[in-house]
PDB file of C-alpha atoms in Angstrom:
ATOM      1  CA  UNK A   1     -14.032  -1.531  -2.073  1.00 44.00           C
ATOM      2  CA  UNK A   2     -10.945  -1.561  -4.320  1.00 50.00           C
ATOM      3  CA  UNK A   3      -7.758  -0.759  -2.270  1.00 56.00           C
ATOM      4  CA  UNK A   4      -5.468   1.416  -3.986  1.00 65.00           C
ATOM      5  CA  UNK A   5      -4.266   4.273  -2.430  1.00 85.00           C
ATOM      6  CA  UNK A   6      -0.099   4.724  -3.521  1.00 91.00           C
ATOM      7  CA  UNK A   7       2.145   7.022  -2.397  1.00 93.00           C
ATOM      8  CA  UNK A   8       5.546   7.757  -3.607  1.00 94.00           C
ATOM      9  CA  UNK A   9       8.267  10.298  -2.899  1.00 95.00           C
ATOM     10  CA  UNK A  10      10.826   8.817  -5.497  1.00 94.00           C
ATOM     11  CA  UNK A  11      12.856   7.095  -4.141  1.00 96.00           C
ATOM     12  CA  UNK A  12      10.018   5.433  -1.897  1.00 97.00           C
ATOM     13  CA  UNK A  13       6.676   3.491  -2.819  1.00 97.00           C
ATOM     14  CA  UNK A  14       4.187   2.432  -0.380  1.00 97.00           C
ATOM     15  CA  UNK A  15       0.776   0.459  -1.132  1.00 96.00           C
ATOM     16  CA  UNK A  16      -1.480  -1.789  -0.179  1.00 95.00           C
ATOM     17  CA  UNK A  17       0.011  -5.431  -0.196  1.00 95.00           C
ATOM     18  CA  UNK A  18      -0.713  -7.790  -2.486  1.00 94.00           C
ATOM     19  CA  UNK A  19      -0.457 -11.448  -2.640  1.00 95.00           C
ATOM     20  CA  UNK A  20       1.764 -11.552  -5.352  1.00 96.00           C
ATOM     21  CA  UNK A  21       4.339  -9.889  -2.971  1.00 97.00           C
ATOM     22  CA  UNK A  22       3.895 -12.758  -0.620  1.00 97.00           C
ATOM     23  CA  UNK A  23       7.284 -14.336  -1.942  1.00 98.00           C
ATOM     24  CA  UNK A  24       9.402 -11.513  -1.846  1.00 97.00           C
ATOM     25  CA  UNK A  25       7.935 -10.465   1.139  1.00 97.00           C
ATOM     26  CA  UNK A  26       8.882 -13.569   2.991  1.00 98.00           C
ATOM     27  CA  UNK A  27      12.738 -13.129   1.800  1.00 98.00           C
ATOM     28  CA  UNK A  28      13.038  -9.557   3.657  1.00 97.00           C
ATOM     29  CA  UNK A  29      11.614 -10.646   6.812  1.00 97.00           C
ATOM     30  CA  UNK A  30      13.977 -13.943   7.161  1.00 97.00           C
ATOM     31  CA  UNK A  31      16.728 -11.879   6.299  1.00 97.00           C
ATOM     32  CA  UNK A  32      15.551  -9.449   8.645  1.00 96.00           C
ATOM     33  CA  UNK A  33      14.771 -11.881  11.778  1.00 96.00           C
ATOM     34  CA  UNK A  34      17.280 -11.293  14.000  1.00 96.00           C
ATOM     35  CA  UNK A  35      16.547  -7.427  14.062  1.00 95.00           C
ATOM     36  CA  UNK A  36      12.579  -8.045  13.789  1.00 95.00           C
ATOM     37  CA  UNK A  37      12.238 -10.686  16.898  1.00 95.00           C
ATOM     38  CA  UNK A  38      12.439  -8.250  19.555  1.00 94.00           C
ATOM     39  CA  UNK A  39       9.633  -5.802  18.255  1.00 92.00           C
ATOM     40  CA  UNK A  40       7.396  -7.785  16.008  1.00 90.00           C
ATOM     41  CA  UNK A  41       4.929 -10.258  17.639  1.00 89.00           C
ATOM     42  CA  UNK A  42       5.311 -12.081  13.950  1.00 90.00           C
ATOM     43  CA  UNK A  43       9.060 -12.171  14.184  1.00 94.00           C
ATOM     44  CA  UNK A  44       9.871 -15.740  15.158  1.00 96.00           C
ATOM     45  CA  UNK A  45      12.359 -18.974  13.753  1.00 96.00           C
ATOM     46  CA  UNK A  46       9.938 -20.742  11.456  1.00 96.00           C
ATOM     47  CA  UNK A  47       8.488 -17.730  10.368  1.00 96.00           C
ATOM     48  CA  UNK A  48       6.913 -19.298   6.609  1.00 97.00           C
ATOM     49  CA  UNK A  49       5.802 -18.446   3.544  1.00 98.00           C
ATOM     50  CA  UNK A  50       2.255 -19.448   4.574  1.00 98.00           C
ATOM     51  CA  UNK A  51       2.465 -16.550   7.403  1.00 97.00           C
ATOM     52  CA  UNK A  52       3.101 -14.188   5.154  1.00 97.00           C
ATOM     53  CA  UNK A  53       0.333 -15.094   2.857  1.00 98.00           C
ATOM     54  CA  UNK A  54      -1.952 -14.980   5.641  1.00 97.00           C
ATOM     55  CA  UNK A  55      -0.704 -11.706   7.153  1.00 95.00           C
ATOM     56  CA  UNK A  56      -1.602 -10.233   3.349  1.00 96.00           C
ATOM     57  CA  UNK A  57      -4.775 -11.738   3.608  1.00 96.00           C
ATOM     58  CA  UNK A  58      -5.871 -10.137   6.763  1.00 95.00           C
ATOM     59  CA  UNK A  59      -4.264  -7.242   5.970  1.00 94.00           C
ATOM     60  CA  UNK A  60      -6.706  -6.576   2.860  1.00 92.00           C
ATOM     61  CA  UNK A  61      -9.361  -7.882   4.939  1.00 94.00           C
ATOM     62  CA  UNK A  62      -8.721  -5.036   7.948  1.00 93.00           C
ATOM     63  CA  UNK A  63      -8.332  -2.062   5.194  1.00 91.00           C
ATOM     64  CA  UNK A  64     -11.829  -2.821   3.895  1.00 89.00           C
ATOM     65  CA  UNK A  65     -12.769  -2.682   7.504  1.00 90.00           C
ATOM     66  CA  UNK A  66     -11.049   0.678   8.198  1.00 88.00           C
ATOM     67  CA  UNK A  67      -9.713  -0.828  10.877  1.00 91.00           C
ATOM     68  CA  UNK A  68      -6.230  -1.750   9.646  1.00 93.00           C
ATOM     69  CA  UNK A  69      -4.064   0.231   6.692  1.00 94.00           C
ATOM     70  CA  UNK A  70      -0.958  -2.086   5.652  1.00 95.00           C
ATOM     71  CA  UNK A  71       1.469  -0.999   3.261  1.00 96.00           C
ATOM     72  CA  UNK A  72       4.382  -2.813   1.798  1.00 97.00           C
ATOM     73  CA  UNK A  73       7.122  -0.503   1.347  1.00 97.00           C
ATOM     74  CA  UNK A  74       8.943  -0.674  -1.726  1.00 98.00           C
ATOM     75  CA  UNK A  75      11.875   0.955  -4.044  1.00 97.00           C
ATOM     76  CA  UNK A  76      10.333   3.394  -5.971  1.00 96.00           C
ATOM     77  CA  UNK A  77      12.735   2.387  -8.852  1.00 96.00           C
ATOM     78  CA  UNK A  78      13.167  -1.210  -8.982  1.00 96.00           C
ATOM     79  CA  UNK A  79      10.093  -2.379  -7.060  1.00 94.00           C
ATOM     80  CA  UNK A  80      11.905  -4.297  -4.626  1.00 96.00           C
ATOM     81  CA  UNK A  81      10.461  -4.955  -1.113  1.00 98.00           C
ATOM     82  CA  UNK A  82      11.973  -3.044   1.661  1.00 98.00           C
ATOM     83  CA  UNK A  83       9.460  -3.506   4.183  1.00 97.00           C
ATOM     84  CA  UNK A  84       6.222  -2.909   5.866  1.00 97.00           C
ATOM     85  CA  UNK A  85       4.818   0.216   7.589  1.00 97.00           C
ATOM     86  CA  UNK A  86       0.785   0.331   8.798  1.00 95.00           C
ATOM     87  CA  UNK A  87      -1.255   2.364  10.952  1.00 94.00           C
ATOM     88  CA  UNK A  88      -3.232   0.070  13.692  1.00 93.00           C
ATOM     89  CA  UNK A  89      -5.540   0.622  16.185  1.00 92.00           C
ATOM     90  CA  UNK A  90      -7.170   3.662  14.793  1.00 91.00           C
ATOM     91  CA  UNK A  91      -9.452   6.004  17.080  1.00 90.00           C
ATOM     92  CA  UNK A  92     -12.441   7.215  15.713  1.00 86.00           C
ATOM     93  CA  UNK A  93     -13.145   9.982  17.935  1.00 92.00           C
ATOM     94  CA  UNK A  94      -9.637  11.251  18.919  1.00 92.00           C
ATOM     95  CA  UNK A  95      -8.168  10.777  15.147  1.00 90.00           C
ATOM     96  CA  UNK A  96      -4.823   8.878  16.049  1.00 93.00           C
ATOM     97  CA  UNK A  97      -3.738   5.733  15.722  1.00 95.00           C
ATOM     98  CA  UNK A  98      -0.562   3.435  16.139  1.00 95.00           C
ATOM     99  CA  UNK A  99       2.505   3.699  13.354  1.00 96.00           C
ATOM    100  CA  UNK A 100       4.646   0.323  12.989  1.00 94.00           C
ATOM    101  CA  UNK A 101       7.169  -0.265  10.545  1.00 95.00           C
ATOM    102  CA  UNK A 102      10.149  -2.258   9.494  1.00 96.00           C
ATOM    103  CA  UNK A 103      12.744  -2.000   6.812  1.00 97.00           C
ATOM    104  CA  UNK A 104      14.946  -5.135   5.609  1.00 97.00           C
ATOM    105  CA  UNK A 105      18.300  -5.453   7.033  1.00 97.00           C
ATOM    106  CA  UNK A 106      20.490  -5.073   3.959  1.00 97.00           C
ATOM    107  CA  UNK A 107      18.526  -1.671   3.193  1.00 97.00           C
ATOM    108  CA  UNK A 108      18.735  -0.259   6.831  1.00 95.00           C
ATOM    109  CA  UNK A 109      20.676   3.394   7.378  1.00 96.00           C
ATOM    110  CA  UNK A 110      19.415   4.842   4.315  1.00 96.00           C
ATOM    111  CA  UNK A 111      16.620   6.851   5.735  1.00 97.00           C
ATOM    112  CA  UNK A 112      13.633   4.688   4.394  1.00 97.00           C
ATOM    113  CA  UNK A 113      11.761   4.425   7.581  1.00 96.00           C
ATOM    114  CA  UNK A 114      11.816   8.287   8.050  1.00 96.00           C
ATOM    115  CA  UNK A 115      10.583   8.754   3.823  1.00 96.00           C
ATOM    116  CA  UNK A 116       7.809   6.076   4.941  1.00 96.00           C
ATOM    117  CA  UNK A 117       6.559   7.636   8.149  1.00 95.00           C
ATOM    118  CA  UNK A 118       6.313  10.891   6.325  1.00 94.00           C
ATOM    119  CA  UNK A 119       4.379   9.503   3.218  1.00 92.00           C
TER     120      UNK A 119
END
């Protein structure tokens, strides 16, 4: 299966993740620790580069699946990383599912979780 649904409202971009966003991916989330600790199980001190590459990894692995749709969330503009939103835990009979998200520190207060969560 080739995974690549996009959406975009323009000024937001969400897809599937890639490995070539490992590195940049990895910069938003240490500059994002303090706020990510207390909500994200992945949130920790020596969070690493390999983590990262890893969570892309099973991330691709769990939309193939069905069982997992990760999106990096980006600036429609410039491309830059802003975060992550997915939808986990999916039902199959009942048709819902879990919605988590985070958006990098230096970008929060400008309304990019809410233009995710309605993509």
């Amino acid at each position: 299966m080739v995974i690549s649904q996009e959406v975009k409202d323009g000024v937001v971009l969400l897809r599937p993740f890639h490995l070539n966003d490992a590195d940049e991916t990895y910069t938003a989330v240490r500059e994002s620790l303090a706020e990510l600790k207390p909500w994200m199980s992945f949130a920790h001190d020596g969070y690493s580069l390999q983590e990262t590459k890893e969570f892309i990894r099973l991330t691709r692995a769990r939309w193939e699946e069905g069982t997992l749709y990760a999106f990096v969330l980006t600036d429609q503009k410039s491309g830059s990383v802003l975060g992550g939103i997915s939808l986990s835990h999916i039902h199959p009979v009942y048709h819902l599912c879990n919605l988590g998200y985070w958006v990098r520190t230096s970008r929060r207060g400008e309304g990019i979780a809410v233009r995710a969560t309605r993509l």
